[in-house]
Structure formats: structure tokens, C-alpha cells
Amino acid sequence: LMAAFGAVNTELPGYEADDIIGTLAKRAEAEGQQVTILTGDRDSFQLVSDFVTVLATGRGVTDTTRYTPDKVVERYGIGPELMTEFRGMVGDNSDNLPGVPGIGEKTAAQLLQNVPDHEESDPGAVATRRKRHSCASQPLQRSKRQTWPSVMHNKADHVFR
């Protein structure tokens, strides 16, 4: 049915659909194209930017919410750039990600809101935060690592030339 509407079906053995979607969305974003991703997968919120929006399905496909960077902050209290860390803390059953015991969405958002960038790290503030949150075995610092769309872009780049 989708082919009848001109939609392209893309498959790549060994990769999940969200990996391919993330790769293509990041590539289009780099070219300055506007992208809308229609999905029920909340992992895609890490892709949201000024060029990429996520149309998240609720019940069925007619109940949708458009997520922009501001909408992600409104809903979760953190920006899209922190969604990878957020999902790691909260967990995600659909991805077999257990999360941190005792940390839900509210606590994860509060912790991430208070994490300084590496360049702005204040050892005194980190020590105070560690005392307040006994679950922290290491000082929390915002990661500068690549998220999966960037990694997938590098791995799958040869396929989408």
C-alpha cells in the first residue's frame, strides 16, 4: 500500500529500522532538509532538532503529538541531546534496557538538569550532588559521546551513497 503512495521501503540486513531512520534523518539534517519521523518509538526523541521533528503516535496512528526541541523539554524537562542518558537511566522495556533501579522519569530529568558540561564542571558542585544522590558512584558529567544516529551514519554510510 505504501508503495502505491510513492513511499520507498529501505532495508539493510543486520540493522533495525530505527537505525536506518536515524541515519537518514541525520544525513538529511546535515543537508538542511526538514524531516518528520512518524513513530511510536520514543528513542527517536534524541534526533529532534530544528530540522528534525518526531510525530509520535499515541493510541493508534490518529492520536499523534509533534515533538520539537521545545516540546521535548516541555514533556521531559531536558533537551533532545540528553535523551540517550535519560533512557539509560529510566530504562526501556522495548529495547531490553533495564535502567537504574529506583530512578524514574522525574528523578532522571532532575539529575540530568543538574549535570554540568565537561567545560563547566565544578568539583565542589559535583561533590555536593554526590552527597545528595547516593546512587552516584562516580561524579556525573554530561557525555560528549556520539549517539546512535551518528554511529549508524558512519557504519551504514556505504549503503546510502
Short mmCIF file of C-alpha atoms in Angstrom, two decimals:
data_model
loop_
_atom_site.label_atom_id
_atom_site.label_comp_id
_atom_site.label_asym_id
_atom_site.label_seq_id
_atom_site.Cartn_x
_atom_site.Cartn_y
_atom_site.Cartn_z
CA LEU A 1 0.00 0.00 0.00
CA MET A 2 2.80 2.43 0.88
CA ALA A 3 4.49 1.82 -2.47
CA ALA A 4 1.27 2.92 -4.18
CA PHE A 5 1.71 6.30 -2.48
CA GLY A 6 5.32 6.57 -3.63
CA ALA A 7 6.93 5.67 -0.30
CA VAL A 8 10.32 3.99 -0.52
CA ASN A 9 10.94 0.86 1.52
CA THR A 10 14.55 0.64 2.70
CA GLU A 11 16.04 -2.42 4.37
CA LEU A 12 19.58 -3.21 5.43
CA PRO A 13 20.40 -6.68 6.78
CA GLY A 14 21.69 -6.55 10.33
CA TYR A 15 20.18 -3.13 11.12
CA GLU A 16 16.90 -2.25 12.79
CA ALA A 17 14.51 0.23 11.22
CA ASP A 18 15.25 2.89 13.84
CA ASP A 19 18.96 2.70 12.99
CA ILE A 20 18.22 3.36 9.32
CA ILE A 21 15.71 6.11 10.13
CA GLY A 22 18.24 7.80 12.42
CA THR A 23 20.95 7.59 9.77
CA LEU A 24 18.77 9.04 7.04
CA ALA A 25 17.35 11.75 9.31
CA LYS A 26 20.81 12.92 10.36
CA ARG A 27 22.01 12.91 6.77
CA ALA A 28 19.01 15.00 5.64
CA GLU A 29 19.51 17.36 8.59
CA ALA A 30 23.15 17.87 7.58
CA GLU A 31 21.89 18.90 4.12
CA GLY A 32 19.48 21.42 5.67
CA GLN A 33 16.34 19.44 4.88
CA GLN A 34 13.29 19.36 7.15
CA VAL A 35 12.49 15.85 8.40
CA THR A 36 9.40 14.44 10.10
CA ILE A 37 9.61 10.97 11.62
CA LEU A 38 6.32 9.18 12.30
CA THR A 39 6.93 6.58 15.01
CA GLY A 40 5.84 5.17 18.32
CA ASP A 41 9.47 4.65 19.35
CA ARG A 42 10.44 7.22 21.99
CA ASP A 43 14.14 6.57 21.30
CA SER A 44 13.73 8.84 18.29
CA PHE A 45 13.40 11.90 20.55
CA GLN A 46 17.21 12.10 20.64
CA LEU A 47 17.05 13.01 16.94
CA VAL A 48 14.80 16.05 17.45
CA SER A 49 16.33 19.34 16.32
CA ASP A 50 15.44 22.50 14.44
CA PHE A 51 15.38 20.34 11.30
CA VAL A 52 14.00 17.04 12.67
CA THR A 53 10.62 16.65 14.34
CA VAL A 54 9.03 13.46 15.59
CA LEU A 55 5.35 12.81 15.12
CA ALA A 56 4.85 10.36 18.00
CA THR A 57 1.88 8.04 17.88
CA GLY A 58 -0.24 7.53 20.97
CA ARG A 59 -3.16 5.15 20.66
CA GLY A 60 -3.30 4.09 17.03
CA VAL A 61 -1.95 6.36 14.32
CA THR A 62 -4.50 9.16 14.55
CA ASP A 63 -3.54 10.24 18.10
CA THR A 64 -0.18 11.94 17.49
CA THR A 65 1.99 14.58 19.13
CA ARG A 66 4.59 16.60 17.23
CA TYR A 67 7.86 16.82 19.15
CA THR A 68 10.13 19.78 18.52
CA PRO A 69 13.08 20.63 20.78
CA ASP A 70 10.78 22.81 22.92
CA LYS A 71 8.14 20.06 23.16
CA VAL A 72 10.77 17.53 24.33
CA VAL A 73 11.82 19.97 27.08
CA GLU A 74 8.18 20.62 27.98
CA ARG A 75 7.42 16.88 28.25
CA TYR A 76 10.63 15.57 29.85
CA GLY A 77 12.35 18.62 31.37
CA ILE A 78 15.52 18.01 29.33
CA GLY A 79 16.58 18.64 25.74
CA PRO A 80 16.86 16.02 22.99
CA GLU A 81 20.66 15.96 23.42
CA LEU A 82 20.19 14.25 26.81
CA MET A 83 17.62 11.64 25.77
CA THR A 84 20.25 8.88 25.39
CA GLU A 85 21.36 9.33 29.00
CA PHE A 86 17.73 9.69 30.11
CA ARG A 87 16.70 6.38 28.51
CA GLY A 88 19.76 4.71 30.01
CA MET A 89 18.73 5.84 33.49
CA VAL A 90 14.99 5.19 33.19
CA GLY A 91 15.26 2.04 31.10
CA ASP A 92 13.20 0.89 28.15
CA ASN A 93 11.49 -2.50 28.09
CA SER A 94 11.11 -2.49 24.30
CA ASP A 95 14.92 -2.29 23.95
CA ASN A 96 15.68 -4.62 26.90
CA LEU A 97 17.32 -1.71 28.70
CA PRO A 98 16.87 -2.24 32.45
CA GLY A 99 17.70 1.27 33.64
CA VAL A 100 18.82 2.23 37.14
CA PRO A 101 16.72 0.76 39.96
CA GLY A 102 14.73 3.43 41.78
CA ILE A 103 15.15 6.09 39.09
CA GLY A 104 12.06 7.10 37.18
CA GLU A 105 11.47 9.85 34.64
CA LYS A 106 11.21 12.66 37.18
CA THR A 107 14.42 11.76 39.05
CA ALA A 108 16.36 11.13 35.84
CA ALA A 109 15.31 14.53 34.46
CA GLN A 110 16.28 16.25 37.74
CA LEU A 111 19.70 14.60 37.76
CA LEU A 112 20.36 15.44 34.11
CA GLN A 113 19.24 19.05 34.53
CA ASN A 114 21.95 19.49 37.15
CA VAL A 115 24.82 17.88 35.24
CA PRO A 116 27.41 20.39 34.02
CA ASP A 117 29.17 20.19 30.68
CA HIS A 118 32.78 18.98 30.91
CA GLU A 119 33.99 22.53 30.31
CA GLU A 120 31.80 23.93 33.11
CA SER A 121 32.44 21.20 35.68
CA ASP A 122 32.81 22.48 39.23
CA PRO A 123 34.36 19.87 41.59
CA GLY A 124 32.58 21.42 44.60
CA ALA A 125 29.18 21.22 42.92
CA VAL A 126 29.84 17.62 41.86
CA ALA A 127 30.78 16.66 45.45
CA THR A 128 27.59 18.27 46.79
CA ARG A 129 25.50 16.49 44.17
CA ARG A 130 27.13 13.15 45.04
CA LYS A 131 26.18 13.59 48.70
CA ARG A 132 22.54 14.33 47.80
CA HIS A 133 22.24 11.41 45.36
CA SER A 134 23.75 8.37 46.99
CA CYS A 135 23.17 6.30 43.84
CA ALA A 136 26.04 8.13 42.15
CA SER A 137 29.25 6.13 42.44
CA GLN A 138 31.10 8.48 40.08
CA PRO A 139 30.66 12.23 39.51
CA LEU A 140 28.00 12.77 36.88
CA GLN A 141 29.14 14.60 33.79
CA ARG A 142 27.30 15.23 30.56
CA SER A 143 28.66 12.92 27.91
CA LYS A 144 30.11 14.32 24.69
CA ARG A 145 29.98 10.88 23.05
CA GLN A 146 28.18 10.21 19.82
CA THR A 147 24.60 8.97 19.94
CA TRP A 148 23.43 6.06 17.80
CA PRO A 149 22.35 8.07 14.74
CA SER A 150 25.89 9.38 14.31
CA VAL A 151 27.38 5.97 14.87
CA MET A 152 24.90 4.33 12.50
CA HIS A 153 25.59 7.02 9.91
CA ASN A 154 29.25 6.00 9.96
CA LYS A 155 28.53 2.25 9.83
CA ALA A 156 25.84 2.38 7.16
CA ASP A 157 27.29 5.21 5.10
CA HIS A 158 28.49 2.94 2.31
CA VAL A 159 24.95 1.66 1.72
CA PHE A 160 23.26 5.06 1.28
CA ARG A 161 25.59 6.75 -1.22
#
